CSV table of C-alpha atoms in Angstrom, one decimal:
chain,number,residue,atom,x,y,z
A,16,MET,CA,54.3,117.9,-185.7
A,17,LYS,CA,51.0,119.3,-184.5
A,18,ARG,CA,49.4,115.9,-184.7
A,19,LEU,CA,52.3,114.2,-182.9
A,20,VAL,CA,52.2,116.8,-179.9
A,21,ILE,CA,48.4,116.4,-179.5
A,22,ALA,CA,48.8,112.6,-179.2
A,23,MET,CA,51.6,112.8,-176.8
A,24,ILE,CA,49.7,115.3,-174.5
A,25,VAL,CA,46.7,112.8,-174.1
A,26,LEU,CA,48.8,109.6,-173.7
A,27,VAL,CA,50.1,110.8,-170.4
A,28,ALA,CA,46.5,110.9,-169.1
A,29,PRO,CA,45.9,108.5,-166.2
A,30,VAL,CA,44.8,105.1,-167.1
A,31,VAL,CA,41.0,104.7,-166.1
A,32,ARG,CA,39.2,101.5,-166.8
A,33,ALA,CA,35.9,101.5,-168.6
A,34,GLN,CA,33.0,102.5,-166.4
A,35,SER,CA,29.8,101.7,-168.4
A,36,THR,CA,28.7,98.1,-168.6
A,37,VAL,CA,26.6,96.0,-171.0
A,38,ALA,CA,24.1,95.6,-168.2
A,39,GLU,CA,23.7,99.3,-167.6
A,40,ALA,CA,23.5,100.1,-171.4
A,41,ASP,CA,20.9,97.3,-171.7
A,42,SER,CA,18.8,98.8,-168.9
A,43,VAL,CA,18.9,102.4,-170.4
A,44,LEU,CA,18.0,101.2,-173.9
A,45,ALA,CA,15.2,99.1,-172.5
A,46,ARG,CA,13.6,102.3,-171.4
A,47,LEU,CA,14.3,104.4,-174.5
A,48,ILE,CA,13.6,102.1,-177.4
A,49,PRO,CA,9.9,101.4,-176.7
A,50,VAL,CA,9.1,105.2,-176.7
A,51,TYR,CA,7.8,106.5,-179.9
A,52,GLY,CA,9.0,109.9,-181.2
A,53,VAL,CA,8.8,110.6,-185.0
A,54,SER,CA,10.7,113.7,-186.1
A,55,GLY,CA,9.0,116.7,-184.8
A,56,SER,CA,7.1,114.9,-182.0
A,57,GLU,CA,10.0,114.0,-179.6
A,58,ALA,CA,8.3,115.0,-176.4
A,59,PRO,CA,7.8,111.5,-175.0
A,60,VAL,CA,11.4,110.7,-175.7
A,61,ARG,CA,12.5,114.0,-174.1
A,62,GLU,CA,10.7,113.0,-170.9
A,63,VAL,CA,12.3,109.6,-170.7
A,64,VAL,CA,15.8,111.1,-171.3
A,65,LYS,CA,15.3,113.6,-168.4
A,66,SER,CA,14.1,110.7,-166.1
A,67,LEU,CA,17.2,108.7,-166.8
A,68,LEU,CA,19.7,111.4,-165.9
A,69,PRO,CA,21.2,111.5,-162.4
A,70,SER,CA,19.3,113.5,-159.8
A,71,TRP,CA,21.9,116.3,-159.6
A,72,ALA,CA,21.6,117.1,-163.4
A,73,LYS,CA,19.5,120.2,-164.1
A,74,PRO,CA,18.5,119.9,-167.8
A,75,GLU,CA,16.8,122.7,-169.7
A,76,VAL,CA,14.6,122.6,-172.8
A,77,ASP,CA,14.8,125.3,-175.5
A,78,THR,CA,12.3,126.5,-178.0
A,79,ALA,CA,13.1,123.8,-180.5
A,80,GLY,CA,12.6,121.0,-177.9
A,81,ASN,CA,16.2,120.3,-177.6
A,82,ILE,CA,17.5,119.2,-174.0
A,83,TRP,CA,20.5,121.1,-172.8
A,84,LEU,CA,22.7,119.9,-169.9
A,85,ARG,CA,25.6,122.4,-169.1
A,86,LEU,CA,28.4,121.1,-167.0
A,87,GLY,CA,31.8,122.7,-166.1
A,88,SER,CA,32.8,126.3,-166.6
A,89,GLY,CA,35.3,128.4,-168.2
A,90,GLY,CA,36.7,128.4,-171.7
A,91,ALA,CA,34.8,127.8,-175.0
A,92,PRO,CA,32.2,125.2,-174.7
A,93,VAL,CA,32.5,121.7,-176.2
A,94,VAL,CA,29.3,120.2,-177.3
A,95,TYR,CA,28.2,116.6,-177.4
A,96,VAL,CA,24.9,116.1,-179.4
A,97,ALA,CA,22.7,113.1,-180.1
A,98,HIS,CA,19.2,113.3,-181.6
A,99,MET,CA,15.9,112.0,-180.0
A,100,ASP,CA,13.8,111.6,-183.1
A,101,GLU,CA,13.1,108.5,-185.3
A,102,ILE,CA,11.9,107.9,-188.8
A,103,GLY,CA,8.2,107.5,-189.5
A,104,PHE,CA,5.3,109.1,-191.2
A,105,LYS,CA,2.8,112.0,-190.7
A,106,VAL,CA,-0.8,111.8,-191.9
A,107,SER,CA,-1.1,114.3,-194.8
A,108,ALA,CA,-4.8,113.5,-195.6
A,109,ILE,CA,-7.7,111.4,-194.4
A,110,LEU,CA,-9.3,109.9,-197.5
A,111,ASP,CA,-13.0,109.3,-198.3
A,112,ASP,CA,-12.6,105.5,-197.6
A,113,GLY,CA,-11.1,106.2,-194.1
A,114,SER,CA,-7.6,105.2,-195.0
A,115,LEU,CA,-4.6,107.7,-194.3
A,116,GLN,CA,-2.4,109.3,-196.9
A,117,LEU,CA,1.2,109.7,-195.6
A,118,ASP,CA,4.2,111.9,-195.8
A,119,ARG,CA,7.6,110.3,-194.9
A,120,GLN,CA,9.6,111.8,-192.1
A,121,GLY,CA,13.1,110.9,-192.9
A,122,GLY,CA,14.9,108.8,-195.5
A,123,PHE,CA,14.3,104.9,-195.7
A,124,PHE,CA,13.0,102.2,-197.9
A,125,GLU,CA,9.2,102.2,-197.7
A,126,SER,CA,9.1,98.6,-198.9
A,127,LEU,CA,10.2,97.5,-195.3
A,128,PHE,CA,6.9,98.8,-194.0
A,129,GLU,CA,4.6,97.1,-196.5
A,130,GLY,CA,2.2,94.5,-195.0
A,131,GLN,CA,3.2,95.4,-191.5
A,132,PRO,CA,1.2,96.5,-188.5
A,133,ALA,CA,0.9,100.3,-188.0
A,134,LEU,CA,0.3,102.6,-185.1
A,135,VAL,CA,-1.2,106.1,-185.5
A,136,HIS,CA,-0.2,108.3,-182.5
A,137,THR,CA,-3.0,110.7,-181.3
A,138,PRO,CA,-3.7,112.6,-178.1
A,139,LYS,CA,-6.4,110.0,-177.3
A,140,GLY,CA,-3.9,107.2,-177.5
A,141,ASP,CA,-2.4,105.0,-180.2
A,142,VAL,CA,-4.7,103.8,-183.0
A,143,PRO,CA,-3.8,100.4,-184.5
A,144,GLY,CA,-3.7,99.9,-188.3
A,145,VAL,CA,-1.9,98.1,-191.0
A,146,PHE,CA,0.4,99.2,-194.0
A,147,PRO,CA,-1.3,97.6,-196.9
A,148,THR,CA,0.9,96.3,-199.7
A,149,ARG,CA,1.2,98.5,-202.7
A,150,ASP,CA,-0.7,95.9,-204.7
A,151,SER,CA,-3.9,97.0,-202.8
A,152,ILE,CA,-3.5,100.7,-203.9
A,153,PRO,CA,-4.8,101.9,-207.2
A,154,ARG,CA,-2.0,101.5,-209.8
A,155,ASP,CA,-2.1,105.2,-210.7
A,156,GLN,CA,-1.4,106.1,-207.0
A,157,ARG,CA,1.5,103.8,-206.2
A,158,GLU,CA,5.2,103.5,-207.0
A,159,LEU,CA,6.3,100.0,-208.0
A,160,ARG,CA,10.0,100.3,-207.4
A,161,HIS,CA,11.7,100.5,-204.0
A,162,GLN,CA,12.1,104.0,-202.8
A,163,PRO,CA,15.7,105.2,-202.2
A,164,PRO,CA,16.6,107.0,-198.8
A,165,VAL,CA,16.4,110.7,-199.2
A,166,ILE,CA,16.6,113.7,-196.8
A,167,ARG,CA,13.5,115.8,-196.4
A,168,VAL,CA,13.7,119.5,-197.2
A,169,GLU,CA,11.7,121.8,-195.0
A,170,GLY,CA,8.5,122.8,-196.7
A,171,ASP,CA,8.9,120.0,-199.3
A,172,PRO,CA,7.2,116.9,-197.8
A,173,LEU,CA,8.0,113.5,-199.1
A,174,ARG,CA,4.6,112.0,-200.2
A,175,SER,CA,4.6,108.3,-199.3
A,176,THR,CA,3.4,105.6,-201.7
A,177,LEU,CA,2.0,103.8,-198.7
A,178,ARG,CA,-1.4,104.2,-197.0
A,179,VAL,CA,-2.6,103.1,-193.4
A,180,ASP,CA,-5.9,101.3,-193.0
A,181,VAL,CA,-7.3,101.7,-189.5
A,182,GLY,CA,-10.3,99.5,-190.2
A,183,THR,CA,-12.8,102.2,-190.9
A,184,THR,CA,-14.8,102.9,-194.2
A,185,SER,CA,-15.2,106.7,-194.0
A,186,ARG,CA,-13.2,109.8,-193.2
A,187,ALA,CA,-15.8,110.6,-190.3
A,188,ALA,CA,-15.2,107.2,-188.7
A,189,THR,CA,-11.4,107.7,-188.9
A,190,GLU,CA,-11.6,111.2,-187.4
A,191,ALA,CA,-13.9,109.8,-184.5
A,192,LEU,CA,-10.9,107.6,-183.4
A,193,GLY,CA,-8.9,110.9,-182.9
A,194,VAL,CA,-6.9,110.6,-186.0
A,195,THR,CA,-6.1,114.1,-187.6
A,196,VAL,CA,-3.9,115.5,-190.4
A,197,GLY,CA,-0.5,115.8,-188.8
A,198,SER,CA,-0.9,112.7,-186.6
A,199,THR,CA,2.4,110.7,-186.6
A,200,VAL,CA,2.6,107.0,-187.8
A,201,THR,CA,5.1,104.4,-187.0
A,202,MET,CA,4.9,100.5,-186.5
A,203,PRO,CA,4.8,98.7,-183.1
A,204,LYS,CA,8.5,98.1,-181.9
A,205,SER,CA,10.0,96.4,-178.9
A,206,TYR,CA,13.5,96.0,-177.5
A,207,GLN,CA,14.7,92.4,-177.6
A,208,ARG,CA,18.0,90.8,-176.5
A,209,LEU,CA,19.7,88.3,-178.9
A,210,ALA,CA,22.5,85.9,-178.1
A,211,GLY,CA,25.4,87.1,-176.1
A,212,SER,CA,25.6,90.9,-176.0
A,213,ARG,CA,23.6,91.7,-179.1
A,214,ALA,CA,20.1,93.2,-179.2
A,215,THR,CA,17.5,94.1,-181.8
A,216,GLY,CA,14.8,96.7,-182.2
A,217,ARG,CA,13.8,99.9,-184.1
A,218,SER,CA,15.1,103.4,-183.6
A,219,PHE,CA,18.5,102.5,-182.3
A,220,ASP,CA,19.3,105.4,-184.6
A,221,ASP,CA,19.6,107.5,-182.5
A,222,ARG,CA,18.5,106.1,-179.1
A,223,VAL,CA,21.9,104.5,-178.7
A,224,GLY,CA,23.5,107.9,-179.1
A,225,ASP,CA,21.1,109.4,-176.5
A,226,ALA,CA,21.9,106.4,-174.2
A,227,SER,CA,25.7,106.9,-174.5
A,228,LEU,CA,25.3,110.6,-173.4
A,229,ILE,CA,23.1,109.5,-170.4
A,230,LEU,CA,25.7,106.8,-169.4
A,231,ALA,CA,28.6,109.3,-169.9
A,232,VAL,CA,26.9,111.9,-167.7
A,233,ARG,CA,26.2,109.3,-165.0
A,234,HIS,CA,29.9,108.3,-164.7
A,235,LEU,CA,31.5,111.6,-165.5
A,236,ASP,CA,34.0,113.0,-163.0
A,237,ARG,CA,32.9,116.7,-163.1
A,238,SER,CA,35.9,117.8,-161.1
A,239,ARG,CA,38.1,116.9,-164.1
A,240,LEU,CA,36.3,119.1,-166.6
A,241,LYS,CA,38.6,121.9,-167.9
A,242,HIS,CA,35.9,124.0,-169.7
A,243,GLU,CA,32.2,124.1,-170.2
A,244,VAL,CA,30.7,120.9,-171.6
A,245,ILE,CA,27.2,120.9,-173.1
A,246,PHE,CA,25.3,117.6,-173.5
A,247,LEU,CA,22.6,118.2,-176.1
A,248,TRP,CA,19.7,115.8,-177.0
A,249,SER,CA,18.4,117.4,-180.3
A,250,THR,CA,15.2,117.3,-182.2
A,251,ARG,CA,14.2,116.7,-185.9
A,252,GLU,CA,17.6,115.3,-187.1
A,253,GLU,CA,16.0,112.9,-189.5
A,254,THR,CA,14.2,115.7,-191.3
A,255,GLY,CA,17.0,118.1,-191.7
A,256,LEU,CA,19.1,118.6,-188.5
A,257,PHE,CA,16.8,121.5,-187.4
A,258,GLY,CA,17.3,121.1,-183.6
A,259,ALA,CA,21.0,121.1,-184.0
A,260,GLY,CA,20.7,124.1,-186.2
A,261,VAL,CA,19.0,126.0,-183.5
A,262,ALA,CA,21.6,125.0,-181.0
A,263,ALA,CA,24.5,125.9,-183.3
A,264,ARG,CA,23.1,129.4,-184.1
A,265,ALA,CA,22.4,130.0,-180.3
A,266,LEU,CA,26.1,129.2,-179.6
A,267,GLY,CA,27.6,130.9,-182.6
A,268,SER,CA,31.3,131.0,-182.9
A,269,ALA,CA,31.8,130.2,-179.2
A,270,THR,CA,31.8,126.5,-179.7
A,271,ALA,CA,35.3,125.0,-179.5
A,272,ARG,CA,34.4,121.5,-180.8
A,273,VAL,CA,31.4,119.5,-181.4
A,274,TYR,CA,30.9,115.7,-181.1
A,275,ALA,CA,28.0,114.3,-183.1
A,276,ILE,CA,27.0,111.0,-181.5
A,277,ASP,CA,25.1,109.0,-184.1
A,278,THR,CA,25.0,105.7,-186.0
A,279,PHE,CA,27.8,104.4,-187.9
A,280,VAL,CA,25.9,102.7,-190.8
A,281,SER,CA,28.2,99.5,-191.1
A,282,SER,CA,28.6,97.1,-193.9
A,283,ASP,CA,28.6,94.4,-191.3
A,284,ALA,CA,25.5,92.6,-192.5
A,285,PRO,CA,26.1,89.2,-194.1
A,286,LEU,CA,25.4,90.2,-197.7
A,287,ASP,CA,26.9,93.7,-197.7
A,288,PRO,CA,30.1,94.4,-199.7
A,289,LYS,CA,33.0,94.9,-197.5
A,290,ASN,CA,34.8,97.7,-199.5
A,291,PHE,CA,33.2,100.5,-197.6
A,292,ALA,CA,32.1,101.1,-193.9
A,293,ASP,CA,33.4,97.7,-192.8
A,294,GLN,CA,33.5,98.3,-189.1
A,295,PRO,CA,32.0,95.2,-187.5
A,296,ILE,CA,29.5,95.3,-184.6
A,297,GLY,CA,31.0,94.1,-181.3
A,298,GLN,CA,34.5,95.6,-181.8
A,299,GLY,CA,34.0,98.9,-180.3
A,300,ALA,CA,32.8,102.5,-180.9
A,301,VAL,CA,33.6,104.1,-184.3
A,302,VAL,CA,35.2,107.5,-185.0
A,303,ARG,CA,33.5,108.7,-188.3
A,304,ALA,CA,36.5,110.1,-190.1
A,305,LEU,CA,34.3,111.0,-193.1
A,306,ASP,CA,30.6,111.0,-194.0
A,307,ASN,CA,28.4,112.8,-196.4
A,308,SER,CA,28.2,115.9,-194.3
A,309,SER,CA,31.5,116.4,-192.7
A,310,VAL,CA,35.2,115.5,-192.5
A,311,THR,CA,36.9,115.0,-189.1
A,312,PRO,CA,40.4,116.7,-189.0
A,313,PRO,CA,42.9,113.9,-189.1
A,314,ALA,CA,44.7,115.3,-186.0
A,315,LEU,CA,41.5,115.0,-184.0
A,316,VAL,CA,41.0,111.5,-185.1
A,317,ASP,CA,44.5,110.8,-183.8
A,318,SER,CA,43.7,112.4,-180.5
A,319,VAL,CA,40.5,110.5,-179.9
A,320,LEU,CA,42.5,107.2,-180.7
A,321,ALA,CA,45.2,108.2,-178.2
A,322,ILE,CA,42.6,108.9,-175.5
A,323,ALA,CA,40.8,105.7,-176.1
A,324,ALA,CA,44.2,103.7,-175.9
A,325,ALA,CA,45.1,105.4,-172.7
A,326,ARG,CA,41.8,104.3,-171.2
A,327,HIS,CA,41.7,100.9,-172.8
A,328,ILE,CA,38.5,101.6,-174.7
A,329,ALA,CA,37.7,99.6,-177.8
A,330,VAL,CA,37.5,101.9,-180.8
A,331,GLN,CA,37.4,101.7,-184.6
A,332,VAL,CA,37.9,104.3,-187.4
A,333,GLY,CA,35.9,104.3,-190.6
A,334,THR,CA,33.9,106.2,-193.3
A,335,THR,CA,30.2,105.8,-194.1
A,336,ASN,CA,27.2,107.4,-195.6
A,337,GLY,CA,24.8,109.8,-194.0
A,338,GLY,CA,25.1,113.1,-192.2
A,339,ASN,CA,25.3,114.2,-188.6
A,340,ASP,CA,24.1,117.1,-186.3
A,341,GLY,CA,27.6,118.4,-185.9
A,342,SER,CA,27.8,119.5,-189.4
A,343,MET,CA,25.5,122.4,-188.4
A,344,PHE,CA,28.2,123.7,-186.1
A,345,VAL,CA,30.9,123.7,-188.8
A,346,PRO,CA,30.0,127.0,-190.6
A,347,PHE,CA,30.5,128.7,-187.2
A,348,GLY,CA,34.1,127.4,-187.0
A,349,ALA,CA,33.8,124.3,-184.8
A,350,PRO,CA,35.4,121.0,-185.9
A,351,ASP,CA,33.0,118.2,-186.0
A,352,VAL,CA,34.4,115.1,-184.4
A,353,ALA,CA,31.7,112.4,-185.2
A,354,LEU,CA,31.5,109.4,-183.0
A,355,GLY,CA,29.2,106.5,-183.2
A,356,TRP,CA,28.7,102.8,-183.0
A,357,PRO,CA,28.4,100.1,-185.8
A,358,LEU,CA,24.8,99.4,-186.7
A,359,ARG,CA,23.5,96.5,-188.8
A,360,TYR,CA,20.3,96.9,-190.8
A,361,SER,CA,20.0,100.7,-190.4
A,362,HIS,CA,16.6,102.4,-190.7
A,363,SER,CA,14.8,99.0,-190.8
A,364,PRO,CA,12.3,97.4,-188.3
A,365,ALA,CA,15.0,95.1,-187.0
A,366,GLU,CA,18.2,97.0,-186.5
A,367,VAL,CA,20.9,95.1,-184.6
A,368,ILE,CA,23.6,96.4,-182.2
A,369,ASP,CA,26.1,95.0,-179.9
A,370,LEU,CA,25.8,96.4,-176.3
A,371,LYS,CA,29.6,96.2,-175.8
A,372,ASP,CA,29.8,98.9,-178.5
A,373,VAL,CA,27.3,101.0,-176.5
A,374,ALA,CA,29.3,100.8,-173.4
A,375,SER,CA,32.5,101.5,-175.4
A,376,LEU,CA,30.9,104.7,-177.0
A,377,ALA,CA,29.7,105.9,-173.5
A,378,ASP,CA,33.2,105.5,-172.1
A,379,LEU,CA,34.6,107.4,-175.1
A,380,VAL,CA,32.3,110.3,-174.6
A,381,GLN,CA,33.2,110.4,-170.9
A,382,ALA,CA,37.0,110.1,-171.6
A,383,THR,CA,37.0,112.9,-174.2
A,384,ALA,CA,35.1,115.1,-171.9
A,385,GLU,CA,37.3,114.6,-168.9
A,386,VAL,CA,40.8,114.6,-170.7
A,387,TRP,CA,40.6,116.9,-173.7
């Protein structure tokens, strides 16, 4: 009965057509994707996020580097959180031959980076290099099988089997380029449109989530907010949800509900088995009913679906692997309603999205903020 009552309440909300468009989603992502921000080094991304918010927005930055935007007033706050960081590496040592030893920042298959261009990010600018194939690394220093995705534990670095060659032949020559232990490493990336409304790039996880919050804020009718709403762009999700943890502890038990806005890792790719996470790209945002870190209460799933139906927003429901920032709020009593979009080739150099799903997700964020 409780689930039925919740659904009936939201169904009487006025019908409002979707506001975000493919063109606007495209323009925002074209700004966000080319920016580099390995977990723990999100400052460049943070500045772009702030620049894309409307002029009336007054964001604040906390000690963890999270962006907070507080809107509305009264009642327990509802939080929307998307993370700014991306997977990559940090330099753990500069070897005598000038090459770089790496630690992974996040979980992914290192084989996808082998034989690819590299970028070392330094205060002096980006230093180009390459990720040599493992065949060029001494046998006793390399792992010959594919590396499975794992979550990094604070204080327990994931030593990479890859190296980076920046073209030098000594430690001193590499250091002269501005490379230091702790420098972050990625590979070059760009945002490219594909046929129709599809696009490809790297770090869609979670720049699409960041974009959906920006789009929702732009179109939000603030006069309809019934309580305080906090939009949060978090840090260090890929290496342990640390920014979200700081925010969750700061709010404590006050949070009424949290929406984690993150990737729905879909089995939509051509060779994927379809018995799990089969939510196709191009068919709308996804309510994550279940993942490895949290379970969305069924009544709240029903309510999100009712809100989406009332506003004619395309939406799917599914279960997938991975975790989300919202799980850090659950121990304080806040239900985690994870929302996302289907992503093909997650954590690879060539992720694929459909911009219709980005617009759908932004509309769903806006709708739940205004109606619920």
